[in-house]
Amino acid sequence: MSKENKKSEDLVRVDNLVKYYPVKGGVLRREIAQVKAVDNVSFSIKKGETLGLVGESGCGKTTVGHTMLQLLKPTSGSVTFDGTEVLGLKGAELKEMRQRMQIVFQDPYASLDPRLPIGESVAEGIKIHKMSHPSEISHVVMENLKRVGLQDFHANRYPHEFSGGQRQRIGIARALALNPEFIVLDEPVSALDVSIQAQVLNILRDLQKELGLTYLFVAHNLAVVEHISDRVAVMYLGKIAEISPREELYANPQHPYTQALMSAIPIPKPNRKRERVILKGDVPSPLNPPSGCRFHPRCPIAEDICSREVPILKSLASEPEHKIACHLRS
């Protein structure tokens, strides 16, 4: 396949995305440091694909999703959606783009107005974007509630009357109401029981097949990511350490950090045990990240070059779609 055809398949491209938070101090509240939450992150997502973005808490994965939608202003970088640069949009153009790019938040209760029946919450975006005639809004709301397994009578109930799993379904229905092409799923099942997680994940997969949706699935649970993702990107301290098709990554993880994460996944067979990789030390602060490879203070195979030079994310010779940022594994 030619490079041109490959590029045309990409619905979303993120290039060199950077998000730093200023730290201010002193009497004049001047900037004295920066929290490097996201530091030079690049990836692409093909139309109809699910890219899983995983890593420890605080690694910057949620910040990536929010910055892509301009919920947070980036420090620098580029986000292209269907050939259009997103981060430069303002006003009516940004409003139109947000109709095509939606988000489902981690905490479904915090993302719903407790004073509004959920039918009105789902209808809110339709009214703002004037997507339907007022007489048809109720029908559109009911249709999207049914898509996520809820009934018509649920539209008149308030958020506190629902379980956590039902609230997350409402959040999904609200995102679907605008007929988006791309949805950022920000840890959508992390607060749910395991049995409810499976139900929500199956709904997301069915909706993707039915509507041709493209997902960025942000999570820290590798078992969940394996279930839903086509490709997986592993983040550590603001940078991508490894990105690969799902089967290849889980069968043959290359980065020492990815290998440590994989070793923590439980095996559902009592007579089988996985050899654990125990990392030394704690995750460094993004306020003062290590020089060179950010993982090198905890890496079991680190050498001198790892502390001096930042590794480049590059393809493996044996698997071009499998990329790794490591001086010693290439």
Short mmCIF file of C-alpha atoms in Angstrom, two decimals:
data_model
loop_
_atom_site.label_atom_id
_atom_site.label_comp_id
_atom_site.label_asym_id
_atom_site.label_seq_id
_atom_site.Cartn_x
_atom_site.Cartn_y
_atom_site.Cartn_z
CA MET A 1 0.00 0.00 0.00
CA SER A 2 1.32 3.43 -0.91
CA LYS A 3 2.10 6.10 1.66
CA GLU A 4 -0.65 8.27 0.17
CA ASN A 5 -3.28 5.58 0.76
CA LYS A 6 -2.07 5.02 4.30
CA LYS A 7 -2.33 8.72 5.07
CA SER A 8 -5.86 8.90 3.64
CA GLU A 9 -6.97 6.18 6.09
CA ASP A 10 -5.98 8.26 9.11
CA LEU A 11 -9.02 10.03 10.56
CA VAL A 12 -7.02 11.58 13.41
CA ARG A 13 -3.34 12.54 13.53
CA VAL A 14 -1.51 13.88 16.57
CA ASP A 15 1.93 15.34 15.88
CA ASN A 16 4.41 16.50 18.54
CA LEU A 17 1.66 17.37 21.02
CA VAL A 18 2.95 19.22 24.09
CA LYS A 19 1.03 20.34 27.18
CA TYR A 20 2.91 22.03 30.02
CA TYR A 21 1.24 23.50 33.10
CA PRO A 22 2.92 26.60 34.58
CA VAL A 23 3.89 26.57 38.26
CA LYS A 24 3.81 30.05 39.76
CA GLY A 25 5.39 31.31 42.97
CA GLY A 26 6.69 34.34 44.80
CA VAL A 27 4.96 37.61 45.59
CA LEU A 28 4.46 38.47 41.92
CA ARG A 29 3.21 34.96 41.05
CA ARG A 30 5.73 34.52 38.28
CA GLU A 31 6.27 31.23 36.50
CA ILE A 32 9.03 29.34 38.26
CA ALA A 33 8.64 25.87 36.71
CA GLN A 34 6.51 23.75 34.39
CA VAL A 35 4.70 20.45 34.87
CA LYS A 36 5.46 18.50 31.68
CA ALA A 37 2.21 16.52 31.48
CA VAL A 38 2.45 15.69 27.76
CA ASP A 39 5.80 16.04 26.01
CA ASN A 40 6.08 15.52 22.25
CA VAL A 41 3.44 12.83 21.70
CA SER A 42 2.61 11.62 18.17
CA PHE A 43 0.23 8.95 16.88
CA SER A 44 -2.55 8.40 14.36
CA ILE A 45 -5.93 6.66 14.43
CA LYS A 46 -7.47 5.12 11.33
CA LYS A 47 -11.16 5.49 10.52
CA GLY A 48 -13.18 2.82 12.35
CA GLU A 49 -10.25 1.89 14.60
CA THR A 50 -9.88 1.86 18.38
CA LEU A 51 -6.53 3.04 19.74
CA GLY A 52 -5.99 2.14 23.39
CA LEU A 53 -3.89 4.65 25.34
CA VAL A 54 -2.58 3.11 28.57
CA GLY A 55 -0.20 3.93 31.39
CA GLU A 56 0.04 4.59 35.11
CA SER A 57 -2.01 7.32 36.76
CA GLY A 58 -0.45 10.71 36.09
CA CYS A 59 1.32 9.69 32.87
CA GLY A 60 -0.63 12.26 30.81
CA LYS A 61 -3.04 10.03 28.89
CA THR A 62 -6.21 11.91 29.94
CA THR A 63 -4.49 15.22 29.17
CA VAL A 64 -3.81 13.97 25.64
CA GLY A 65 -7.52 13.25 25.07
CA HIS A 66 -8.68 16.57 26.49
CA THR A 67 -6.09 18.56 24.55
CA MET A 68 -7.06 16.87 21.28
CA LEU A 69 -10.58 18.28 21.67
CA GLN A 70 -9.37 21.73 22.81
CA LEU A 71 -10.88 21.17 26.27
CA LEU A 72 -7.32 22.10 27.28
CA LYS A 73 -5.20 24.52 25.30
CA PRO A 74 -1.97 22.87 24.08
CA THR A 75 1.48 24.35 24.60
CA SER A 76 2.40 23.31 21.07
CA GLY A 77 1.81 20.59 18.51
CA SER A 78 -0.78 19.65 15.93
CA VAL A 79 -4.03 17.64 15.89
CA THR A 80 -5.53 16.93 12.48
CA PHE A 81 -9.05 15.53 12.11
CA ASP A 82 -10.15 14.41 8.64
CA GLY A 83 -7.56 16.72 7.09
CA THR A 84 -8.44 19.78 9.22
CA GLU A 85 -6.12 21.25 11.86
CA VAL A 86 -8.19 21.23 15.06
CA LEU A 87 -6.04 23.26 17.44
CA GLY A 88 -6.27 26.41 15.34
CA LEU A 89 -10.07 26.44 15.15
CA LYS A 90 -12.14 29.05 16.96
CA GLY A 91 -15.76 30.16 17.23
CA ALA A 92 -18.22 28.62 14.79
CA GLU A 93 -15.57 26.40 13.18
CA LEU A 94 -14.61 24.88 16.54
CA LYS A 95 -18.28 24.41 17.43
CA GLU A 96 -18.86 22.55 14.17
CA MET A 97 -15.80 20.36 14.71
CA ARG A 98 -16.87 19.45 18.25
CA GLN A 99 -20.06 18.01 16.82
CA ARG A 100 -17.89 15.48 14.99
CA MET A 101 -15.50 14.86 17.93
CA GLN A 102 -17.09 13.93 21.26
CA ILE A 103 -15.94 12.67 24.67
CA VAL A 104 -17.25 10.33 27.36
CA PHE A 105 -15.84 11.30 30.75
CA GLN A 106 -14.49 9.01 33.47
CA ASP A 107 -16.96 10.11 36.16
CA PRO A 108 -20.47 9.84 34.69
CA TYR A 109 -22.15 11.49 37.68
CA ALA A 110 -19.91 14.57 37.65
CA SER A 111 -20.51 15.04 33.92
CA LEU A 112 -24.32 15.15 34.29
CA ASP A 113 -26.33 18.11 35.60
CA PRO A 114 -28.09 16.82 38.76
CA ARG A 115 -30.91 19.33 38.23
CA LEU A 116 -31.84 18.10 34.74
CA PRO A 117 -33.72 14.94 33.76
CA ILE A 118 -31.37 12.86 31.68
CA GLY A 119 -33.55 13.29 28.59
CA GLU A 120 -32.83 17.01 28.70
CA SER A 121 -29.11 16.37 29.22
CA VAL A 122 -29.00 14.18 26.11
CA ALA A 123 -31.03 16.76 24.15
CA GLU A 124 -28.83 19.70 25.18
CA GLY A 125 -26.20 19.18 22.49
CA ILE A 126 -28.85 18.63 19.81
CA LYS A 127 -30.42 22.00 20.69
CA ILE A 128 -27.09 23.86 20.81
CA HIS A 129 -26.04 22.55 17.40
CA LYS A 130 -29.58 22.83 15.96
CA MET A 131 -29.35 19.34 14.55
CA SER A 132 -33.06 18.49 14.63
CA HIS A 133 -36.39 20.25 14.41
CA PRO A 134 -37.77 20.90 17.94
CA SER A 135 -40.61 18.44 17.30
CA GLU A 136 -38.10 15.65 16.50
CA ILE A 137 -35.68 16.13 19.42
CA SER A 138 -37.62 13.86 21.76
CA HIS A 139 -37.55 11.04 19.16
CA VAL A 140 -33.78 11.43 18.67
CA VAL A 141 -33.21 11.32 22.46
CA MET A 142 -35.29 8.14 22.85
CA GLU A 143 -33.52 6.51 19.92
CA ASN A 144 -30.09 7.11 21.46
CA LEU A 145 -31.18 5.96 24.92
CA LYS A 146 -32.39 2.70 23.39
CA ARG A 147 -29.05 2.28 21.60
CA VAL A 148 -27.32 2.06 24.98
CA GLY A 149 -29.92 -0.23 26.57
CA LEU A 150 -32.16 2.29 28.34
CA GLN A 151 -35.93 2.79 27.94
CA ASP A 152 -38.17 5.76 27.12
CA PHE A 153 -39.30 6.24 30.72
CA HIS A 154 -35.71 6.75 31.84
CA ALA A 155 -35.68 10.14 30.06
CA ASN A 156 -37.73 11.72 32.86
CA ARG A 157 -35.48 10.52 35.70
CA TYR A 158 -32.62 12.42 37.31
CA PRO A 159 -28.96 11.29 37.48
CA HIS A 160 -29.12 10.28 41.16
CA GLU A 161 -31.80 7.70 40.31
CA PHE A 162 -29.40 5.64 38.19
CA SER A 163 -26.58 3.23 38.94
CA GLY A 164 -23.00 3.99 37.89
CA GLY A 165 -23.26 1.74 34.83
CA GLN A 166 -26.52 3.37 33.74
CA ARG A 167 -25.01 6.83 34.15
CA GLN A 168 -22.12 5.88 31.91
CA ARG A 169 -24.61 4.65 29.31
CA ILE A 170 -26.30 8.05 29.53
CA GLY A 171 -22.93 9.72 28.90
CA ILE A 172 -22.47 7.53 25.82
CA ALA A 173 -25.99 8.35 24.59
CA ARG A 174 -25.31 12.07 25.02
CA ALA A 175 -22.15 11.79 22.91
CA LEU A 176 -23.98 9.75 20.24
CA ALA A 177 -26.79 12.32 19.98
CA LEU A 178 -24.56 14.58 17.86
CA ASN A 179 -23.73 11.83 15.34
CA PRO A 180 -19.96 12.07 15.93
CA GLU A 181 -17.31 10.27 13.92
CA PHE A 182 -14.68 10.20 16.68
CA ILE A 183 -15.10 9.72 20.44
CA VAL A 184 -12.51 10.05 23.20
CA LEU A 185 -13.41 7.48 25.87
CA ASP A 186 -11.71 8.75 29.03
CA GLU A 187 -11.49 5.68 31.31
CA PRO A 188 -15.22 5.00 30.73
CA VAL A 189 -15.32 1.76 32.77
CA SER A 190 -12.69 2.31 35.49
CA ALA A 191 -15.30 3.22 38.14
CA LEU A 192 -17.63 0.30 37.31
CA ASP A 193 -17.93 -3.25 38.62
CA VAL A 194 -16.33 -5.93 36.44
CA SER A 195 -19.66 -7.37 35.24
CA ILE A 196 -20.90 -3.88 34.31
CA GLN A 197 -17.60 -3.11 32.60
CA ALA A 198 -18.20 -5.99 30.19
CA GLN A 199 -21.69 -4.73 29.36
CA VAL A 200 -20.49 -1.20 28.62
CA LEU A 201 -17.54 -2.45 26.55
CA ASN A 202 -19.86 -4.65 24.48
CA ILE A 203 -22.18 -1.67 23.89
CA LEU A 204 -19.22 0.40 22.69
CA ARG A 205 -18.09 -2.33 20.30
CA ASP A 206 -21.61 -2.82 18.92
CA LEU A 207 -22.03 0.92 18.40
CA GLN A 208 -18.69 1.09 16.62
CA LYS A 209 -19.78 -1.60 14.16
CA GLU A 210 -23.22 -0.07 13.67
CA LEU A 211 -22.17 3.57 13.28
CA GLY A 212 -18.58 3.27 12.00
CA LEU A 213 -17.17 5.13 15.01
CA THR A 214 -13.50 5.76 15.74
CA TYR A 215 -12.31 5.63 19.37
CA LEU A 216 -9.41 6.79 21.49
CA PHE A 217 -9.82 4.51 24.52
CA VAL A 218 -7.94 5.90 27.54
CA ALA A 219 -7.41 3.40 30.36
CA HIS A 220 -4.97 1.95 32.87
CA ASN A 221 -6.43 -1.59 32.83
CA LEU A 222 -4.51 -3.59 30.23
CA ALA A 223 -7.02 -6.45 30.24
CA VAL A 224 -9.84 -4.05 29.32
CA VAL A 225 -7.71 -2.43 26.61
CA GLU A 226 -6.93 -5.82 25.10
CA HIS A 227 -10.66 -6.56 24.84
CA ILE A 228 -11.61 -3.46 22.87
CA SER A 229 -8.54 -2.03 21.10
CA ASP A 230 -7.14 -2.61 17.62
CA ARG A 231 -3.82 -0.93 18.46
CA VAL A 232 -2.32 0.07 21.81
CA ALA A 233 -0.05 2.97 22.76
CA VAL A 234 1.78 2.80 26.12
CA MET A 235 2.59 6.11 27.84
CA TYR A 236 5.11 6.81 30.57
CA LEU A 237 5.59 10.23 32.17
CA GLY A 238 4.25 12.26 29.27
CA LYS A 239 5.82 10.28 26.42
CA ILE A 240 4.84 7.25 24.34
CA ALA A 241 7.10 4.31 25.11
CA GLU A 242 5.62 1.78 22.69
CA ILE A 243 2.82 1.54 20.13
CA SER A 244 1.76 -1.56 18.26
CA PRO A 245 -1.15 -3.63 16.93
CA ARG A 246 -2.86 -5.29 19.90
CA GLU A 247 -1.96 -8.90 19.14
CA GLU A 248 1.69 -8.07 18.55
CA LEU A 249 1.99 -5.97 21.71
CA TYR A 250 0.43 -8.53 24.03
CA ALA A 251 2.34 -11.43 22.47
CA ASN A 252 5.69 -9.66 22.19
CA PRO A 253 6.05 -6.52 24.35
CA GLN A 254 9.46 -4.94 23.74
CA HIS A 255 9.82 -1.91 26.02
CA PRO A 256 10.88 -2.80 29.60
CA TYR A 257 8.04 -0.64 30.95
CA THR A 258 5.45 -2.44 28.81
CA GLN A 259 6.86 -5.78 29.92
CA ALA A 260 6.47 -4.75 33.56
CA LEU A 261 2.84 -3.71 32.96
CA MET A 262 2.07 -6.96 31.15
CA SER A 263 3.54 -9.02 33.98
CA ALA A 264 0.94 -7.56 36.36
CA ILE A 265 -2.06 -8.83 34.35
CA PRO A 266 -3.69 -11.73 36.28
CA ILE A 267 -3.96 -15.10 34.48
CA PRO A 268 -7.43 -16.64 35.02
CA LYS A 269 -5.95 -20.11 35.65
CA PRO A 270 -4.91 -21.13 39.20
CA ASN A 271 -2.19 -23.50 38.01
CA ARG A 272 -0.45 -20.90 35.85
CA LYS A 273 1.63 -18.00 37.09
CA ARG A 274 3.28 -15.15 35.25
CA GLU A 275 6.75 -14.04 36.27
CA ARG A 276 6.35 -10.57 37.76
CA VAL A 277 8.67 -7.73 36.83
CA ILE A 278 8.98 -5.52 39.91
CA LEU A 279 10.06 -1.98 39.09
CA LYS A 280 12.34 -0.21 41.53
CA GLY A 281 11.65 3.26 42.88
CA ASP A 282 8.67 5.54 42.32
CA VAL A 283 7.38 7.34 39.24
CA PRO A 284 9.42 10.57 38.92
CA SER A 285 7.63 13.91 39.07
CA PRO A 286 6.63 15.51 35.75
CA LEU A 287 7.77 18.76 37.35
CA ASN A 288 11.36 17.57 37.09
CA PRO A 289 11.50 14.51 34.80
CA PRO A 290 14.75 12.56 34.39
CA SER A 291 17.12 13.41 31.55
CA GLY A 292 17.39 11.08 28.58
CA CYS A 293 14.89 8.24 28.68
CA ARG A 294 12.36 9.07 31.38
CA PHE A 295 12.12 5.42 32.38
CA HIS A 296 15.84 4.88 32.92
CA PRO A 297 15.89 5.37 36.76
CA ARG A 298 13.53 2.37 37.08
CA CYS A 299 14.64 0.35 34.06
CA PRO A 300 16.26 -3.07 34.76
CA ILE A 301 18.40 -2.94 31.59
CA ALA A 302 19.39 0.78 31.53
CA GLU A 303 22.87 1.79 30.36
CA ASP A 304 24.76 5.11 30.29
CA ILE A 305 23.22 6.25 27.01
CA CYS A 306 19.74 5.99 28.53
CA SER A 307 20.44 8.80 30.98
CA ARG A 308 22.00 11.06 28.34
CA GLU A 309 19.89 10.81 25.19
CA VAL A 310 16.13 10.85 24.63
CA PRO A 311 15.17 7.72 22.65
CA ILE A 312 13.26 8.16 19.38
CA LEU A 313 10.03 6.23 18.77
CA LYS A 314 10.97 4.03 15.81
CA SER A 315 9.73 0.88 14.08
CA LEU A 316 11.14 -2.57 14.73
CA ALA A 317 12.91 -4.09 11.75
CA SER A 318 10.81 -7.24 11.98
CA GLU A 319 7.45 -5.45 12.50
CA PRO A 320 7.11 -1.97 10.91
CA GLU A 321 3.85 -1.17 12.74
CA HIS A 322 5.44 -1.98 16.11
CA LYS A 323 7.25 1.14 17.37
CA ILE A 324 9.34 1.47 20.50
CA ALA A 325 11.25 4.30 22.18
CA CYS A 326 14.25 2.45 23.60
CA HIS A 327 18.00 2.66 22.91
CA LEU A 328 18.54 -1.03 23.67
CA ARG A 329 15.52 -2.66 22.02
CA SER A 330 15.35 -1.82 18.33
#
